[in-house]
Backbone as ProteinMPNN parsed JSONL, in Angstrom:
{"seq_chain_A": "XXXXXXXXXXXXXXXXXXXXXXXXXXXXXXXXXXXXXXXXXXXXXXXXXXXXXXXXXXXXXXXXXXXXXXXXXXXXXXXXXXXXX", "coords_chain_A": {"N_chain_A": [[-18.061, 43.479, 16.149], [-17.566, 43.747, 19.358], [-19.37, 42.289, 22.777], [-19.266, 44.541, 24.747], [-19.178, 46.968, 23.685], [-21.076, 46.804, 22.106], [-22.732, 47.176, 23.856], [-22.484, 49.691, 25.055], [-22.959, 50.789, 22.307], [-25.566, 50.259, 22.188], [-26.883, 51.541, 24.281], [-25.85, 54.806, 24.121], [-27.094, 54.956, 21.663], [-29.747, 54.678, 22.178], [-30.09, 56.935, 23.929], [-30.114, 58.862, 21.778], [-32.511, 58.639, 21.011], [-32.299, 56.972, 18.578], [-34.26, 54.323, 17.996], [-34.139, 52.123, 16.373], [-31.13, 51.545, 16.082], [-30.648, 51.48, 18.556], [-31.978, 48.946, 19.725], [-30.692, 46.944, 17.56], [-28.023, 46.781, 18.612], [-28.373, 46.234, 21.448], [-29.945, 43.857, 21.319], [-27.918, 42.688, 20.075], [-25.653, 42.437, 22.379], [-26.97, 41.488, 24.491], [-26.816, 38.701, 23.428], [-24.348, 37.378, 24.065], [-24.048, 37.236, 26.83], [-25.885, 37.959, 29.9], [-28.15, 40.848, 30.349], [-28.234, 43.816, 32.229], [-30.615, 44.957, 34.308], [-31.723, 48.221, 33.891], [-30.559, 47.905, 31.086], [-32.09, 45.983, 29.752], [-34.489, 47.354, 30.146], [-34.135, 49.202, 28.398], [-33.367, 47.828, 26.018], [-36.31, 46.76, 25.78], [-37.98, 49.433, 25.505], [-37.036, 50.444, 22.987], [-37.806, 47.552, 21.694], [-40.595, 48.066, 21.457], [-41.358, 50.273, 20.649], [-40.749, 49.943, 18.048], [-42.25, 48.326, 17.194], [-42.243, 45.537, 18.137], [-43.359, 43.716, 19.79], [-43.558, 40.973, 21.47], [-40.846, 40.69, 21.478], [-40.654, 43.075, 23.49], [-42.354, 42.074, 25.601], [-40.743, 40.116, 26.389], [-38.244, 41.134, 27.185], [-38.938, 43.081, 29.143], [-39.822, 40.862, 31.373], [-37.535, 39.498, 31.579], [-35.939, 41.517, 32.864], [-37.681, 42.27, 34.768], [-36.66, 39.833, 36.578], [-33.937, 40.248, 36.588], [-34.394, 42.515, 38.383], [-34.8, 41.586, 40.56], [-33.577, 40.101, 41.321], [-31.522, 41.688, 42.08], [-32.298, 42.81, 44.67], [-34.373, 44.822, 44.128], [-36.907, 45.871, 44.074], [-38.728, 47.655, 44.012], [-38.197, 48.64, 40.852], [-38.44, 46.362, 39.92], [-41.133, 46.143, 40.336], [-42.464, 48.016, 39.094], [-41.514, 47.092, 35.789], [-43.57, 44.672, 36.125], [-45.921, 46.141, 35.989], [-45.341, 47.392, 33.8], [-45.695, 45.265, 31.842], [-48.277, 43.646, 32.316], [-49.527, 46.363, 31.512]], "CA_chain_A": [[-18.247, 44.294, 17.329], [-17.795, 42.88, 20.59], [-20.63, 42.931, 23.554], [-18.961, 45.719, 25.463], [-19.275, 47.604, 22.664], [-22.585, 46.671, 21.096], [-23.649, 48.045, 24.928], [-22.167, 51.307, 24.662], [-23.521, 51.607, 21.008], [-27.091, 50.706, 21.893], [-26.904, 52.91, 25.457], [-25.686, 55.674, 23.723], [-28.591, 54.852, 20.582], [-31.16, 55.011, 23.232], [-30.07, 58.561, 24.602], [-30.154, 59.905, 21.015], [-33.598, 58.367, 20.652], [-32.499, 56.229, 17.795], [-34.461, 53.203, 18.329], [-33.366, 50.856, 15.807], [-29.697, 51.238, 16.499], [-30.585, 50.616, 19.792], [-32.626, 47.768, 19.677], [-30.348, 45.81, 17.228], [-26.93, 46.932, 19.17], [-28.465, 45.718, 22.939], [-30.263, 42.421, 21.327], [-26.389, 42.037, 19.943], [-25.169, 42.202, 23.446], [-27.408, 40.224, 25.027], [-26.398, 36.84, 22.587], [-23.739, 36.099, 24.843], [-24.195, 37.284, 28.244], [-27.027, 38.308, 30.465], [-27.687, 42.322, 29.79], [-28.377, 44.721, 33.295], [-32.103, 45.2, 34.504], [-31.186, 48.916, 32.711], [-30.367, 47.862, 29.796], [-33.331, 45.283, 29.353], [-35.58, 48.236, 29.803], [-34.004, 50.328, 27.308], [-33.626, 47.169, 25.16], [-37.844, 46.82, 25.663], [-38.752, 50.223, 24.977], [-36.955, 50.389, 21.601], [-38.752, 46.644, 21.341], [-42.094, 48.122, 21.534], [-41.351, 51.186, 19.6], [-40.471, 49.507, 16.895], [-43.278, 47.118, 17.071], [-41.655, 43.878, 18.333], [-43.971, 43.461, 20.897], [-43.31, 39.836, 21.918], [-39.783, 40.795, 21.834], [-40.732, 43.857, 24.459], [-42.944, 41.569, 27.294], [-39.516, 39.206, 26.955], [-37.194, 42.07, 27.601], [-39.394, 43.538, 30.697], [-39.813, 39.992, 32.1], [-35.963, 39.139, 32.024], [-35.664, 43.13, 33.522], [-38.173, 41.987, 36.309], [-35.625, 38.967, 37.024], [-32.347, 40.765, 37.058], [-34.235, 43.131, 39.064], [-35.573, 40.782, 41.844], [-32.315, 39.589, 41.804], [-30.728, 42.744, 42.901], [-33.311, 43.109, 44.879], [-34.589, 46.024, 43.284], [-38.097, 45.383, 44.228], [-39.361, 48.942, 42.99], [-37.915, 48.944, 39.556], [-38.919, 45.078, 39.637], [-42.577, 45.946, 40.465], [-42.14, 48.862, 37.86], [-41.409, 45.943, 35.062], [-44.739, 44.084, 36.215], [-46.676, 47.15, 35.434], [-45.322, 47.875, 32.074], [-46.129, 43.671, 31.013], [-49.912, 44.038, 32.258], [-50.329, 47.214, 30.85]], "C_chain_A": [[-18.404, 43.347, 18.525], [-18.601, 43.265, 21.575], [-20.1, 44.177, 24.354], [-19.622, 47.064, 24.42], [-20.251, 47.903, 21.981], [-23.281, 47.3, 22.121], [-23.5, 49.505, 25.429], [-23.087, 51.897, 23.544], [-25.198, 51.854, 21.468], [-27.409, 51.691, 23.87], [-26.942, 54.183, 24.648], [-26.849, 56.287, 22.441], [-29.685, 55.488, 21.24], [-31.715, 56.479, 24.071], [-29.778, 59.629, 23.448], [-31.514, 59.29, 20.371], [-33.454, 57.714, 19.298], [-32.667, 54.61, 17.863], [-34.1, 52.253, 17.968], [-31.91, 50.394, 15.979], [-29.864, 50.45, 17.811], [-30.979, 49.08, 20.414], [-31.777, 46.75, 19.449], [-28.74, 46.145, 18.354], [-27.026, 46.289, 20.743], [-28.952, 44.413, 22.559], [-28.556, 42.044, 20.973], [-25.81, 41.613, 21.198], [-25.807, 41.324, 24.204], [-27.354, 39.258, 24.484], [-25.64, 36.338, 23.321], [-23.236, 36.552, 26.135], [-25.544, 38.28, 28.569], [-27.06, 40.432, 30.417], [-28.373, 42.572, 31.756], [-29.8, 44.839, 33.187], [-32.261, 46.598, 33.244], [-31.623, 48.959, 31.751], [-31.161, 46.849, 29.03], [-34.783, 46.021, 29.426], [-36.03, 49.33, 28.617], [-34.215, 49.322, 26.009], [-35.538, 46.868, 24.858], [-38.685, 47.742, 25.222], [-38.405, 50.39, 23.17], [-37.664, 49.269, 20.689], [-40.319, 47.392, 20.743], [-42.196, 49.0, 20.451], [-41.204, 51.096, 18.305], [-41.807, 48.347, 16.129], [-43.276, 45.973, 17.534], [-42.065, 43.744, 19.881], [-43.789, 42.5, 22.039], [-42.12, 40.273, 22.469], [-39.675, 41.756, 23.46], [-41.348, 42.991, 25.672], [-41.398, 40.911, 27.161], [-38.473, 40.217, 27.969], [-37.151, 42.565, 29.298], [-39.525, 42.455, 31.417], [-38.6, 39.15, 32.29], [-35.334, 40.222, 32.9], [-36.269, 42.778, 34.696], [-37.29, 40.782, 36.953], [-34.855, 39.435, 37.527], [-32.85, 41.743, 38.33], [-34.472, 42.71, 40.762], [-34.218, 40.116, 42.051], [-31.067, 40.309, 42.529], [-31.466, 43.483, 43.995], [-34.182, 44.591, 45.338], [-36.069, 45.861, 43.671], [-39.276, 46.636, 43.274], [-39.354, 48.892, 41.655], [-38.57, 47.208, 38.865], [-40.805, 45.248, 39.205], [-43.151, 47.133, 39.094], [-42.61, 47.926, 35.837], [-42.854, 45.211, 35.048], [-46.103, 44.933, 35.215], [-46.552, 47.401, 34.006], [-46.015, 46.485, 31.369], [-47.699, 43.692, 31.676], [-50.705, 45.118, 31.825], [-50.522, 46.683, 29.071]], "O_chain_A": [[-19.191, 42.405, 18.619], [-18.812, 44.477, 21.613], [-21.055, 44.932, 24.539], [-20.486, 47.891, 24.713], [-20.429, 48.941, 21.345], [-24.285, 47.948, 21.826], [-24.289, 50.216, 26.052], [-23.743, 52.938, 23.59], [-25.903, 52.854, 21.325], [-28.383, 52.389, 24.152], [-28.055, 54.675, 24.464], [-27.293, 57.422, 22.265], [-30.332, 56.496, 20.957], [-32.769, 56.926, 24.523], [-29.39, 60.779, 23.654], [-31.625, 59.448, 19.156], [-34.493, 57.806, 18.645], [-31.753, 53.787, 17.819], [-33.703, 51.371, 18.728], [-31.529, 49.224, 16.017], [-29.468, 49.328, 18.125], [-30.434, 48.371, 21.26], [-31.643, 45.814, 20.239], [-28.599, 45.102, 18.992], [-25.999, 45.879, 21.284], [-28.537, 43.539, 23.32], [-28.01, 41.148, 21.617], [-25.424, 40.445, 21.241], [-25.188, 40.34, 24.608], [-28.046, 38.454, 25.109], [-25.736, 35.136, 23.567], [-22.095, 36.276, 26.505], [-26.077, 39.084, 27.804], [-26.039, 41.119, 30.458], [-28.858, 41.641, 32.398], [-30.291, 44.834, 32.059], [-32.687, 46.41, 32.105], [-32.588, 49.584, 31.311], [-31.016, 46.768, 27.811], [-35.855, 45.593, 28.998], [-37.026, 49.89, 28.159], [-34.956, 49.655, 25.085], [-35.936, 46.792, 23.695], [-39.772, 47.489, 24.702], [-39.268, 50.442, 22.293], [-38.055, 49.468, 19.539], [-40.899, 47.12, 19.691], [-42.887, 48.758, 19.461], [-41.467, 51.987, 17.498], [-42.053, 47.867, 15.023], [-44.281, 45.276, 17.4], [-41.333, 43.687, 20.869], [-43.812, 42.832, 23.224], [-42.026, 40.346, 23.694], [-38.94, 41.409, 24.384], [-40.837, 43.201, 26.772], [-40.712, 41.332, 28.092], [-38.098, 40.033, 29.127], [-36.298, 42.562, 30.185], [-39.349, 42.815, 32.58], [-38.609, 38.194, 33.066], [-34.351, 39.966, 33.596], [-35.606, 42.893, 35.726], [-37.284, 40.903, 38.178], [-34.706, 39.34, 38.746], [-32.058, 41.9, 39.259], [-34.337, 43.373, 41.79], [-33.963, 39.609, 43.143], [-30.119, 39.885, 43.189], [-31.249, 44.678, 44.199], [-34.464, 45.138, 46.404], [-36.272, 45.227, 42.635], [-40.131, 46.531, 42.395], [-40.437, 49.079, 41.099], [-38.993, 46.973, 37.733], [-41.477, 44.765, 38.294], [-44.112, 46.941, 38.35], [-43.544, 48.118, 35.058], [-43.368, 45.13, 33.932], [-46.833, 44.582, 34.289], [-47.469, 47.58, 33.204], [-46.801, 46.622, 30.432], [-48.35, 43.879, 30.648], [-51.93, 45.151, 31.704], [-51.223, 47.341, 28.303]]}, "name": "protein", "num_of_chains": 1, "seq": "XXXXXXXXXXXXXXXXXXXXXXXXXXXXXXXXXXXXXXXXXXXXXXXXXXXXXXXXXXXXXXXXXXXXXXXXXXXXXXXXXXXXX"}
């Protein structure tokens, strides 16, 4: 499966609430390019939900990046909030 593809599957995972698909289908896509603020949030909540905690602050603190980089400042400051809660 190629990353286009693995980001369709775990988008589409994520909006039928199946976390594990989603999880492993968006960590697939992110191996070899940078994933969308997005899709590092959706990749974080299926993190957490699943248990992979560590994996979830990474997700939201690469999500607060991309988003400070678009400068998204809301959805950035958003990101902050979820990693101190």
């Amino acid at each position: 499966m190629d990353r286009d593809q693995a980001l369709v599957r775990g988008r589409e995972a994520g909006q039928r609430l199946a976390w594990g698909d989603a999880y492993t289908s968006l960590s697939l896509a992110g191996e070899s390019s940078p994933l969308a603020g997005a899709d590092l949030e959706l990749l974080a909540a299926a993190a957490y939900l699943l248990g992979h905690v560590d994996e979830c602050r990474q997700a939201l603190q690469r999500a607060h990046d991309a988003y400070i980089a678009a400068e998204d400042v809301r959805r950035a400051a958003r990101c902050l909030f979820w990693i101190a809660f």
